[in-house]
mmCIF file of C-alpha atoms and ligand atoms in Angstrom:
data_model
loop_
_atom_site.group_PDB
_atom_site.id
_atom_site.type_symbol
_atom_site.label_atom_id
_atom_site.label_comp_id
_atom_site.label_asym_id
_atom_site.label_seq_id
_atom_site.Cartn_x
_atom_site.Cartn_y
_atom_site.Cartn_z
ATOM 1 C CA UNK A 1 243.106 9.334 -62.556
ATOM 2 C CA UNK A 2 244.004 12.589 -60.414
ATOM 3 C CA UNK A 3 240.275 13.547 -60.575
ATOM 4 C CA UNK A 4 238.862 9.685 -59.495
ATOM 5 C CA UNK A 5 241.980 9.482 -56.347
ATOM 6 C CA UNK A 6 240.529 13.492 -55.264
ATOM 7 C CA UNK A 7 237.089 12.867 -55.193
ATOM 8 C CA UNK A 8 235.962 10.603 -52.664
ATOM 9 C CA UNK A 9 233.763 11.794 -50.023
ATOM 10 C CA UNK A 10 234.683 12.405 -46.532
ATOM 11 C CA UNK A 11 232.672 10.219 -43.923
ATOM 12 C CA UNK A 12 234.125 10.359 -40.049
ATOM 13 C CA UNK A 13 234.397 7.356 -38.447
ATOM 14 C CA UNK A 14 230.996 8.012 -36.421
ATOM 15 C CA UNK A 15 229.570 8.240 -39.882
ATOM 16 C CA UNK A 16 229.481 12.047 -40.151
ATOM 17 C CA UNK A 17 229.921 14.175 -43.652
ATOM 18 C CA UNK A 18 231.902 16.031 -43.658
ATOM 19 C CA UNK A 19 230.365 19.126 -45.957
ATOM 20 C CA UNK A 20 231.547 22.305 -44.586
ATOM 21 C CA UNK A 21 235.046 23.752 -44.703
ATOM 22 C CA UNK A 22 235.868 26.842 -42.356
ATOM 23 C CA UNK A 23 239.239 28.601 -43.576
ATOM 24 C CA UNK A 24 241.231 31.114 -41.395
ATOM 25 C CA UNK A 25 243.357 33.042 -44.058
ATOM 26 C CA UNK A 26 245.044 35.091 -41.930
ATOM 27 C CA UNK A 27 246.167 34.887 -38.123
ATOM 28 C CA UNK A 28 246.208 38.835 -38.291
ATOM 29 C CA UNK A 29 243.712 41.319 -37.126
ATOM 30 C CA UNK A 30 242.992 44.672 -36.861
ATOM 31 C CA UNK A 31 240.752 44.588 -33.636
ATOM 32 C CA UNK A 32 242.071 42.881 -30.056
ATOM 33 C CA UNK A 33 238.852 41.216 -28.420
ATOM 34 C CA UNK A 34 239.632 40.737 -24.904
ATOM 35 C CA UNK A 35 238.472 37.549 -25.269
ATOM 36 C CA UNK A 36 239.866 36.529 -28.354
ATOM 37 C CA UNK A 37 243.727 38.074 -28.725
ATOM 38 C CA UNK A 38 245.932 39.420 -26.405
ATOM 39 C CA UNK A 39 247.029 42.878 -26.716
ATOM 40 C CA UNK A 40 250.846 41.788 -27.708
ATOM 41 C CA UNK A 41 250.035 38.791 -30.184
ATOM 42 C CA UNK A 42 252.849 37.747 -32.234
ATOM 43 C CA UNK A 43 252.058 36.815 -35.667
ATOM 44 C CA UNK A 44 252.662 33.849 -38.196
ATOM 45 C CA UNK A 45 255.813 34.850 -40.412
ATOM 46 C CA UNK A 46 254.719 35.527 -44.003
ATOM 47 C CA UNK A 47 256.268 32.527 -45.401
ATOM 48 C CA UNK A 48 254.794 29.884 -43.378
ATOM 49 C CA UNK A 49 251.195 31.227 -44.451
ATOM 50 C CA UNK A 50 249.539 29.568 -48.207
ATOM 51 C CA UNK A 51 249.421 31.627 -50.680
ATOM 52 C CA UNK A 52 246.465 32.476 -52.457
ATOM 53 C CA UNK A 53 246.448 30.293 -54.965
ATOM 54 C CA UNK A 54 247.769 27.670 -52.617
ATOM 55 C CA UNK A 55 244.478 27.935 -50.332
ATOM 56 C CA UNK A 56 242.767 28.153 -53.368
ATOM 57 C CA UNK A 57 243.797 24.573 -54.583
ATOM 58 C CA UNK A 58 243.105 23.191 -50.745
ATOM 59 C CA UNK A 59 239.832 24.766 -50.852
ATOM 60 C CA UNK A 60 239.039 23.021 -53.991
ATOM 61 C CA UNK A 61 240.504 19.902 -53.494
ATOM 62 C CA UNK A 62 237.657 20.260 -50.488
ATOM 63 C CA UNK A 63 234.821 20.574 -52.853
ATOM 64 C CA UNK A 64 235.685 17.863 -55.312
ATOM 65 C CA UNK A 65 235.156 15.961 -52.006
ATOM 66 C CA UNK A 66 231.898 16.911 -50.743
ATOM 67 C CA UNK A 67 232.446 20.153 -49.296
ATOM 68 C CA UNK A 68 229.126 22.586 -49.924
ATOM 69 C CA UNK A 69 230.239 24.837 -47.823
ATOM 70 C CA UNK A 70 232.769 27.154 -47.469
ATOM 71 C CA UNK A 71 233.821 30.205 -44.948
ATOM 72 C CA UNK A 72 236.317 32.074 -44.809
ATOM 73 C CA UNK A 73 237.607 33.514 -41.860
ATOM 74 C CA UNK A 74 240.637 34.731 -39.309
ATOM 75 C CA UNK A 75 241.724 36.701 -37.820
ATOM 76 C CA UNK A 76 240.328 39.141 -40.046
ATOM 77 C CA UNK A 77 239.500 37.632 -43.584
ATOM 78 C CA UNK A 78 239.317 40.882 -45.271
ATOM 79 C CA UNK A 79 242.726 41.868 -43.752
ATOM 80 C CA UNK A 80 244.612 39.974 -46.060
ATOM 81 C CA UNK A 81 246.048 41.266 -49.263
ATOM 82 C CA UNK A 82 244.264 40.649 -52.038
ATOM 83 C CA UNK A 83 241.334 38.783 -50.558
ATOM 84 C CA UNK A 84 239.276 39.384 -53.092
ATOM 85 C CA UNK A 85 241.332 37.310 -55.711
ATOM 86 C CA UNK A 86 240.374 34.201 -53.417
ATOM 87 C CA UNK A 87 236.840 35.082 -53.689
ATOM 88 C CA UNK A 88 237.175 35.537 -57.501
ATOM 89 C CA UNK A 89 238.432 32.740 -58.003
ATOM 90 C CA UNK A 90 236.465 30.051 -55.609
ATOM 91 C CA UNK A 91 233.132 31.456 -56.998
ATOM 92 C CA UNK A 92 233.685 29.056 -59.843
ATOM 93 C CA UNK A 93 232.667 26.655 -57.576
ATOM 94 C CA UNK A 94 229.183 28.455 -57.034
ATOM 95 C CA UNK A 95 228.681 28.893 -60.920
ATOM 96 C CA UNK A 96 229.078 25.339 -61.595
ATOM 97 C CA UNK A 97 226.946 24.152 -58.634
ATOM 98 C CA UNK A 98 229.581 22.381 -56.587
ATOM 99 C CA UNK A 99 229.043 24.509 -53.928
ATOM 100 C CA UNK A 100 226.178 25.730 -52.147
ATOM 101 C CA UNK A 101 227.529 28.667 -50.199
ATOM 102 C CA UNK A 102 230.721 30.930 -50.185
ATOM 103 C CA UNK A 103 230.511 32.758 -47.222
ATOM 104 C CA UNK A 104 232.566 35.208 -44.805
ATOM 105 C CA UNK A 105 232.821 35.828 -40.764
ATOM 106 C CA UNK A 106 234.122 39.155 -40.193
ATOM 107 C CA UNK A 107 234.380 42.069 -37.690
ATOM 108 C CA UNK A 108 232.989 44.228 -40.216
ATOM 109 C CA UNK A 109 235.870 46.944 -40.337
ATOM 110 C CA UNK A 110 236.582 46.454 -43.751
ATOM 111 C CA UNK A 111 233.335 45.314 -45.008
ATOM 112 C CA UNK A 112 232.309 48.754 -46.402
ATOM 113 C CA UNK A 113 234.755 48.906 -49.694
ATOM 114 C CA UNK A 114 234.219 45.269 -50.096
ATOM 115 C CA UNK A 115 230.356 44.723 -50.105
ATOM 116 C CA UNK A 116 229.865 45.106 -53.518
ATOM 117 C CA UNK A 117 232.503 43.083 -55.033
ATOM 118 C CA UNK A 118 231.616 40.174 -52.440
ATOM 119 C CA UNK A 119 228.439 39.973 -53.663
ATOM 120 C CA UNK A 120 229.654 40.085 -57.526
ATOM 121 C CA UNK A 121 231.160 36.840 -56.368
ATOM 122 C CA UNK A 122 228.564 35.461 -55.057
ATOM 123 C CA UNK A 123 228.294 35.803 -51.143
ATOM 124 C CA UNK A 124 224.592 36.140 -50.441
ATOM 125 C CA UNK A 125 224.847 35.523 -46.459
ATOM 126 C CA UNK A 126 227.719 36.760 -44.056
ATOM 127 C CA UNK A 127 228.316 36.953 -40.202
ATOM 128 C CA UNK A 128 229.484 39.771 -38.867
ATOM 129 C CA UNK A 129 230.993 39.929 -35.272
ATOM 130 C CA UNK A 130 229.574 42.883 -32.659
ATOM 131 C CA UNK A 131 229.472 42.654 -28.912
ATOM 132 C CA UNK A 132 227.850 46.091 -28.186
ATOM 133 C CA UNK A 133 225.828 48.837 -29.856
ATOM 134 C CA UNK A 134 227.785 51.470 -27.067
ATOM 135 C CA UNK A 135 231.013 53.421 -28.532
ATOM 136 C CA UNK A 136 233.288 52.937 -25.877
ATOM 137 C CA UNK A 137 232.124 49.395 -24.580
ATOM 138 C CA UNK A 138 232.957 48.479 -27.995
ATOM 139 C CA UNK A 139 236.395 49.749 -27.708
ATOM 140 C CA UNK A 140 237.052 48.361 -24.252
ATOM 141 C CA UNK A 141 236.113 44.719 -26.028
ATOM 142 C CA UNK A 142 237.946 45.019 -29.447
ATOM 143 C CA UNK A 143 240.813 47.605 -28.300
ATOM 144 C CA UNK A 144 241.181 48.773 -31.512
ATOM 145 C CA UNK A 145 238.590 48.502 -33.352
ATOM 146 C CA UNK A 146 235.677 52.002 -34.463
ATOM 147 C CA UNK A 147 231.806 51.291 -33.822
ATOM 148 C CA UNK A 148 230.724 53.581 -36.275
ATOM 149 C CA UNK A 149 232.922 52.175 -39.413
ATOM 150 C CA UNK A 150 231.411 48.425 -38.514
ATOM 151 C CA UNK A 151 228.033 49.984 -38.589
ATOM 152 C CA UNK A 152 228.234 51.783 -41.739
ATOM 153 C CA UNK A 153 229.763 48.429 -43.189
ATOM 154 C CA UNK A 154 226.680 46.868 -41.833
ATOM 155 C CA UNK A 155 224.226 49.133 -43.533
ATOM 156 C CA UNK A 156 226.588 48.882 -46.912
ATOM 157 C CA UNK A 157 226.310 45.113 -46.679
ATOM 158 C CA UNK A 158 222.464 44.904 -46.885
ATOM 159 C CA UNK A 159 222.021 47.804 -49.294
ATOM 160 C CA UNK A 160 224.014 45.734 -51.660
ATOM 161 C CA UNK A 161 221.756 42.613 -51.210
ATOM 162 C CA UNK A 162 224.016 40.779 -48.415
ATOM 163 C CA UNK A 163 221.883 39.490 -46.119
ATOM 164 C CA UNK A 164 223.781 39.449 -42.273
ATOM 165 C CA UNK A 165 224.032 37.519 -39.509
ATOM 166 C CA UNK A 166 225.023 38.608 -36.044
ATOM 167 C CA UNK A 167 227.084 37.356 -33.777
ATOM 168 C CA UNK A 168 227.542 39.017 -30.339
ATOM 169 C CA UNK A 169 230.020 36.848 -27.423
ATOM 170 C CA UNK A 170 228.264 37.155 -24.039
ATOM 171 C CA UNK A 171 230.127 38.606 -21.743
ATOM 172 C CA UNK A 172 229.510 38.628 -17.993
ATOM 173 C CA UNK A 173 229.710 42.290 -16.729
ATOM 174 C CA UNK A 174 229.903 43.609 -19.824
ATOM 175 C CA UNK A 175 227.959 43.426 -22.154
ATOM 176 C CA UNK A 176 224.774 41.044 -20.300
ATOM 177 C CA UNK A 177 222.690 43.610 -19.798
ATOM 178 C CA UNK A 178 222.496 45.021 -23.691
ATOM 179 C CA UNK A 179 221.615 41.444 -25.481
ATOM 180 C CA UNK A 180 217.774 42.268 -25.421
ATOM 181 C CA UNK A 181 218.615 45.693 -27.280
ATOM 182 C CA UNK A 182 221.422 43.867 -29.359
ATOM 183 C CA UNK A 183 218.499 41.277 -30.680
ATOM 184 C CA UNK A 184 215.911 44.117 -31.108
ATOM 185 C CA UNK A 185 218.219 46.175 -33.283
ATOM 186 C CA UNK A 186 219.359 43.550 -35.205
ATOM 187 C CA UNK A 187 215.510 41.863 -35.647
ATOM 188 C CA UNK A 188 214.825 45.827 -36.692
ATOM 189 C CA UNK A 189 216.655 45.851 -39.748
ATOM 190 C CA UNK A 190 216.024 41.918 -40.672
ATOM 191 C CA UNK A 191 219.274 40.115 -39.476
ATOM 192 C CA UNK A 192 219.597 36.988 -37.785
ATOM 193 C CA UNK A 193 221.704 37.148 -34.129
ATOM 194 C CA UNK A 194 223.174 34.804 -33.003
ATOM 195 C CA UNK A 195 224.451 34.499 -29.092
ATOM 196 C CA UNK A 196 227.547 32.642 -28.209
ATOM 197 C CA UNK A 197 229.658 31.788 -25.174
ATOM 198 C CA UNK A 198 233.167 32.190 -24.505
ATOM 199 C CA UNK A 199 234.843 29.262 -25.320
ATOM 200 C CA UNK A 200 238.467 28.589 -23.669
ATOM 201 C CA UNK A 201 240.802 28.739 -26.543
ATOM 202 C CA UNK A 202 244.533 30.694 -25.822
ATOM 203 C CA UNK A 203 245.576 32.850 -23.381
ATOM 204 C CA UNK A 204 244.541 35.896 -22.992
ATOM 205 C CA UNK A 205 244.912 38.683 -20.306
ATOM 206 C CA UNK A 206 241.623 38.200 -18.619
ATOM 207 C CA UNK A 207 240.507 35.579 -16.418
ATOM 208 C CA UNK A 208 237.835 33.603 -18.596
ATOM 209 C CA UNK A 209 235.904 32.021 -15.707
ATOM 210 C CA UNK A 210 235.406 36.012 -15.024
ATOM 211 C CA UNK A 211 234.012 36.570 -18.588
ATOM 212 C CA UNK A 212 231.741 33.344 -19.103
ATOM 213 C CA UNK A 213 228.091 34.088 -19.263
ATOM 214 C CA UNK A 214 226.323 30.862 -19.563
ATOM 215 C CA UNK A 215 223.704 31.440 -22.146
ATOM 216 C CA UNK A 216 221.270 29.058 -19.716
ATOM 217 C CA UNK A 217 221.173 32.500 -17.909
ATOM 218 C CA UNK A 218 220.779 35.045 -21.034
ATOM 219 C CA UNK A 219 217.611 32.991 -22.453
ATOM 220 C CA UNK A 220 215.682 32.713 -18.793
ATOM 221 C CA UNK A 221 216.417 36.366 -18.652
ATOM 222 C CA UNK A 222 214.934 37.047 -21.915
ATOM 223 C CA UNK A 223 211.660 34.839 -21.274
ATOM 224 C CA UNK A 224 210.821 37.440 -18.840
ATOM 225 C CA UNK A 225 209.970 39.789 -21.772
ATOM 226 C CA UNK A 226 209.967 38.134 -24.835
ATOM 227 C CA UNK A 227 208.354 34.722 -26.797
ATOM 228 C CA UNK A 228 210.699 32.573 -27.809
ATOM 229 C CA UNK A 229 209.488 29.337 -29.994
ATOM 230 C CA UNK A 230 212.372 27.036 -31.002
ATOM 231 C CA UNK A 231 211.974 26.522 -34.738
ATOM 232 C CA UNK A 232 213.754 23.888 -36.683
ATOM 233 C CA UNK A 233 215.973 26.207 -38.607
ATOM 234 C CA UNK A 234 219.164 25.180 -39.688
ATOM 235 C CA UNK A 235 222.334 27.088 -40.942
ATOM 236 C CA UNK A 236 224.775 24.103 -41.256
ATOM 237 C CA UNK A 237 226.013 25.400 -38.059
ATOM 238 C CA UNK A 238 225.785 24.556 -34.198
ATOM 239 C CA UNK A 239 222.885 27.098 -33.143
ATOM 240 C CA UNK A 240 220.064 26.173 -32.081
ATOM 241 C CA UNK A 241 217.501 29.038 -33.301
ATOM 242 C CA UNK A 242 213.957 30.137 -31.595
ATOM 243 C CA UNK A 243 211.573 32.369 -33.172
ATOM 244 C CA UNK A 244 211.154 35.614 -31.221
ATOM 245 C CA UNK A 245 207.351 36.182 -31.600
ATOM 246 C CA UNK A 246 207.156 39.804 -30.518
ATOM 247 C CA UNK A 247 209.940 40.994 -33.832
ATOM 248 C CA UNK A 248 209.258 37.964 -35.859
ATOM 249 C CA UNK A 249 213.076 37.903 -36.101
ATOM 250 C CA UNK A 250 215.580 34.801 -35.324
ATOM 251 C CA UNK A 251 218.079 34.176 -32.588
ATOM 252 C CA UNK A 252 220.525 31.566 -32.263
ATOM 253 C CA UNK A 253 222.191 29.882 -28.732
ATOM 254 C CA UNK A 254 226.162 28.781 -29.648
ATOM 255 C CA UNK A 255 226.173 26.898 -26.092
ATOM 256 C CA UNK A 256 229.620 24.369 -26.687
ATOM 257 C CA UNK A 257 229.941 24.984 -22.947
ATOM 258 C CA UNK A 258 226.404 24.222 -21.584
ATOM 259 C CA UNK A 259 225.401 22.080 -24.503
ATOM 260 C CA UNK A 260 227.752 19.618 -26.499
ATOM 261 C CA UNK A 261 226.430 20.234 -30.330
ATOM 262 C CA UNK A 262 229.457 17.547 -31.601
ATOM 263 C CA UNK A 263 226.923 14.517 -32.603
ATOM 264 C CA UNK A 264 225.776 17.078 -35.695
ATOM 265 C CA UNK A 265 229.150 18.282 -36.412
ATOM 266 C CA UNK A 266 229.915 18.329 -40.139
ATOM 267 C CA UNK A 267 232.980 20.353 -40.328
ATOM 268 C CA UNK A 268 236.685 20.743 -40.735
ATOM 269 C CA UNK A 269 238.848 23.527 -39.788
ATOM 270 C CA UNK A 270 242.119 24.651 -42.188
ATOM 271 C CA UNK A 271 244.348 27.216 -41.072
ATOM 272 C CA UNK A 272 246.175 29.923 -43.024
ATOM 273 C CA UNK A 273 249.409 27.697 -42.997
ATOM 274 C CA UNK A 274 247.877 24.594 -44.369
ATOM 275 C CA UNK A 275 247.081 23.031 -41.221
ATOM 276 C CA UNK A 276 243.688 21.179 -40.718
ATOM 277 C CA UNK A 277 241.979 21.091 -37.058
ATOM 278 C CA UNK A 278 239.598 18.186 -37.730
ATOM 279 C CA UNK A 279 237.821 19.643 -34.175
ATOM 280 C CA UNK A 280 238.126 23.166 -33.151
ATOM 281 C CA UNK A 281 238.323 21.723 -28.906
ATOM 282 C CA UNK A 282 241.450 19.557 -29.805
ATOM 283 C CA UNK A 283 244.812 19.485 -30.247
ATOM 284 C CA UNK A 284 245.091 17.055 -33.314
ATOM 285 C CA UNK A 285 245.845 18.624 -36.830
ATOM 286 C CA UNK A 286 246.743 17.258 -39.965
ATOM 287 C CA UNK A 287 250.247 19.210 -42.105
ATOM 288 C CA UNK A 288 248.494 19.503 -45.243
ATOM 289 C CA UNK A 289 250.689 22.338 -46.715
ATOM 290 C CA UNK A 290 253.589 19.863 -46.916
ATOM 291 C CA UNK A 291 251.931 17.176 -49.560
ATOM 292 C CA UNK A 292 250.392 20.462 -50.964
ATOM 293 C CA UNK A 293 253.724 21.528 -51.790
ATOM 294 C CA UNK A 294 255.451 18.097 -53.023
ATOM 295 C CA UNK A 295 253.226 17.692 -56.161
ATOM 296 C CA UNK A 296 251.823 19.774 -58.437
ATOM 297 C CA UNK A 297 248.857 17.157 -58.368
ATOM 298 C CA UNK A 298 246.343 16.939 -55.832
ATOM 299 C CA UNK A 299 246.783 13.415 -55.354
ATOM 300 C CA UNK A 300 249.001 13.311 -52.158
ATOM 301 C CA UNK A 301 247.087 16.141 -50.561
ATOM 302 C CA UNK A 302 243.449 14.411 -51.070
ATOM 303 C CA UNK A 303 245.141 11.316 -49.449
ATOM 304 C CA UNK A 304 246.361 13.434 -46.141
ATOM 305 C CA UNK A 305 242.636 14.742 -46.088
ATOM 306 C CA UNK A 306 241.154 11.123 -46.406
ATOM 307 C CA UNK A 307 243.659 10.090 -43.067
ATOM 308 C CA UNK A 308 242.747 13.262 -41.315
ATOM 309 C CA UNK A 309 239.256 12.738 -41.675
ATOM 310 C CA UNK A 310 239.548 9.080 -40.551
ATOM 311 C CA UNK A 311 241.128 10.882 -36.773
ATOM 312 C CA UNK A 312 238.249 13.486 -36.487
ATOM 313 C CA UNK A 313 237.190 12.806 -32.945
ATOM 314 C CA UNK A 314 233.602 12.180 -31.305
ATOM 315 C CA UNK A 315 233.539 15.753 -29.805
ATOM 316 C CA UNK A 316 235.468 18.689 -27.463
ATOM 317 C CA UNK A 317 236.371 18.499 -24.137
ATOM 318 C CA UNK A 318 236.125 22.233 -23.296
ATOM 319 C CA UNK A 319 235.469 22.818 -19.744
ATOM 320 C CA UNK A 320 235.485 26.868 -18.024
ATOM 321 C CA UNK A 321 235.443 26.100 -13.723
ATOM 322 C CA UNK A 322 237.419 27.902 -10.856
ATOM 323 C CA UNK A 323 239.424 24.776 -10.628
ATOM 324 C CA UNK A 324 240.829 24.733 -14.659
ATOM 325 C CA UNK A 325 242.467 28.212 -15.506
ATOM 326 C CA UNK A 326 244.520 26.938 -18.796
ATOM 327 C CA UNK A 327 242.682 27.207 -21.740
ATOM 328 C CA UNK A 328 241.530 23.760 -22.879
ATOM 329 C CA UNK A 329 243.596 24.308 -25.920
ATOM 330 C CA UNK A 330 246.684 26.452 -26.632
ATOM 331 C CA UNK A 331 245.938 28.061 -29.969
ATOM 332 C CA UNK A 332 243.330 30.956 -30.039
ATOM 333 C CA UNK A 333 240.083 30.914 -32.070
ATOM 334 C CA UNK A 334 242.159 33.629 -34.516
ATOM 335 C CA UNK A 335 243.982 30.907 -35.774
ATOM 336 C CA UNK A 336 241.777 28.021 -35.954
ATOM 337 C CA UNK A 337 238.795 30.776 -37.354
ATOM 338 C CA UNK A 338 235.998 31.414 -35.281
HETATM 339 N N1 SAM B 401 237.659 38.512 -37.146
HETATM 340 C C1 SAM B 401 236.438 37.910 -37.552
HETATM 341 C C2 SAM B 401 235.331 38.213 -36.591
HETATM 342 O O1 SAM B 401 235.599 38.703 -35.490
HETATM 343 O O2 SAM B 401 234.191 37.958 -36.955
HETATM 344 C C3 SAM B 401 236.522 36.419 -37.791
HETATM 345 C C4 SAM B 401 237.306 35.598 -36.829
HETATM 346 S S1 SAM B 401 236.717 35.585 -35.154
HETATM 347 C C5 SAM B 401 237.916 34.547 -34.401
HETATM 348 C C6 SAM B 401 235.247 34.606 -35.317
HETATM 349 C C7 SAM B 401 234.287 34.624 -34.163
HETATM 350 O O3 SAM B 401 234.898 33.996 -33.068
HETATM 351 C C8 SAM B 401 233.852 35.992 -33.694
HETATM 352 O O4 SAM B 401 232.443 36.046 -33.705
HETATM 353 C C9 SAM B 401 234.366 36.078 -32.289
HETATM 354 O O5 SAM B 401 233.503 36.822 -31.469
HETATM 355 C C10 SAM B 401 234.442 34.643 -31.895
HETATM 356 N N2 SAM B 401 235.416 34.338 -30.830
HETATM 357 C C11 SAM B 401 236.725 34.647 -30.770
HETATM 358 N N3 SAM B 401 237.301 34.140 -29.642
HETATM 359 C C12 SAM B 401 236.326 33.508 -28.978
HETATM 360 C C13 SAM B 401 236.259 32.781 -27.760
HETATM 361 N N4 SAM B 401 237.332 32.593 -26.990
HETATM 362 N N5 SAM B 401 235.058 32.270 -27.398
HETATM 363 C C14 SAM B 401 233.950 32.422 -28.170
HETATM 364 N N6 SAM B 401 233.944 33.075 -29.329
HETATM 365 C C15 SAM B 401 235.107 33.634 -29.732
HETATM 366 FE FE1 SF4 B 402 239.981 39.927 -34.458
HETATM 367 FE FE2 SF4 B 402 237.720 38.574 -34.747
HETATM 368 FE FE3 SF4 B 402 239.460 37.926 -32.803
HETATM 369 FE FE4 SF4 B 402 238.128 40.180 -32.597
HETATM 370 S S1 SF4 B 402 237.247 38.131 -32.624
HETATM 371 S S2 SF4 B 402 240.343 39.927 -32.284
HETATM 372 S S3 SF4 B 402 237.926 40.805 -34.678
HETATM 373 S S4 SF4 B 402 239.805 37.765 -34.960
#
């Protein structure tokens, strides 16, 4: 009975699957994008974040109902203690064809002592997060975080077999003038980039209106010197790819700001404490960890995924003018996973 009452699929009511679960296990990071955290963040006390094995039965309740896809991500996934254990144990799901992909965004800083065992469970495909090939630039952006020790994770990652996605933020004054040599690297050693605009989520330090870089501007810029053909390819995700003829390698436009990619969307958002964004531009979230934690069955907490899928709404309202300083929504992308 458990098994029939967890198992029906998740349709939106504008008739979208939903097939793809994003899950932020942590809140915590060891980088600062200027963009993404503020320097003084405070952090989620330990007990209000699921366990392990806790996110472990959420993610799977999420595959019994249709999910092929899963990603973890943060804050900083590989952060958390024992993050492996959660990768051990949801590759079940990959051996017994359930799922199609069990994937991982990070910022690369741990990536190095992990590559191997990731792809022992299973992760073929990852995106890794890098705003700038230049040493200091790159601390100016992340505060905290070491260029070299991402790029030596990078090069770990695809001697194991991984293969990588990048994905650089375009920032106005700072990093605007290095995409072309960001995609050119990246095409070099056979990764996908993808480009993505700031999106107004939490409040930062910075003025965001002073960081946006609408990618309208990067992709004129880049027609000056390269071919790009748009190509159908599609990751499950919201880019839009073109094929750049002159390195035969892939780049992707994230536009939510110039472009509203919510008629495609497919996807739910958990957080580390159990608590499901069913868009990542609202406020409205579902408590999951509480009928996670009446039961030891997986009845109650299937039945709080059914209602919160029944509330996913038609799309964002993010907006970035002079006019609108507050973010269009409180909580920052570490929470909600990027
Ligand atoms: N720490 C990991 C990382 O950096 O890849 C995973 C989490 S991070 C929140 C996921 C992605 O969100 C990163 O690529 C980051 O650049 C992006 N991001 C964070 N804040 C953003 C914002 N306000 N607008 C657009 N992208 C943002
Ligand atoms: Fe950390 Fe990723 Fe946010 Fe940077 S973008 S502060 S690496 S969570």
């Amino acid at each position: 009975m458990g098994l029939e009452k967890t198992s029906s699929e998740m349709i939106d009511p504008f008739g979208r699957h939903v097939t793809y679960l994003r899950v932020s296990v942590t809140d915590r990071c060891d980088f600062r994008c200027v963009y993404c955290m503020s320097e003084n963040m405070s952090f989620l006390p330990k007990k209000d974040i699921l366990s392990l094995e806790e996110l472990d039965r959420v993610c799977s309740v999420f595959v019994e109902k249709g999910v092929r896809k899963l990603r973890l991500t943060g804050g900083e996934p590989l952060v958390r203690k024992n993050i492996l254990h959660l990768f051990e144990r949801l590759a079940r799901h990959l051996d017994s064809g359930k799922l199609d992909e069990l994937t991982v965004t990070t910022n690369g800083s741990q990536l190095k002592k992990y590559a191997r065992d990731l792809f022992g469970f299973g992760v073929r495909r990852i995106n890794v997060s890098l705003d700038t090939l230049d040493p200091s630039k790159f601390k100016l952006i992340t505060r905290w975080g070491n260029l070299n020790k991402v790029l030596d994770s990078i090069d770990a990652a695809l001697a194991e077999g991984i293969k990588i996605k990048i994905n650089t933020v375009a920032l106005k004054g700072v990093n605007e003038h290095e995409l072309e040599s960001i995609m050119t690297w990246a095409h070099g050693k056979n990764m996908d980039l993808t480009f993505i605009e700031t999106m107004p989520l939490g409040e930062i330090e910075e003025d965001r209106t002073d960081q946006y870089l609408p990618l309208s501007i990067v992709r004129a810029r880049l027609l000056d010197n390269w071919t790009l053909n748009d190509i159908d390819y599609k990751t499950g995700g919201p880019a839009r790819y073109v094929n750049v003829q002159e390195t035969g390698g892939r780049l992707g436009f994230i536009t939510p700001l110039t472009h509203n990619f919510c008629e495609s969307c497919n996807r739910v958002r958990l957080t580390c404490t159990g608590t499901l964004y069913m868009c990542l531009g609202q406020e409205d979230a579902a408590d999951l960890r509480t009928p996670l934690r009446a039961s030891d069955d997986n009845v109650l907490l299937s039945e709080a995924i059914d209602e919160a899928i029944l509330r996913k709404p038609k799309g964002h309202d993010f907006i970035i003018d002079r006019r609108n300083k507050a973010p269009a929504v409180s909580r920052h992308m570490s929470v909600t996973g990027g």
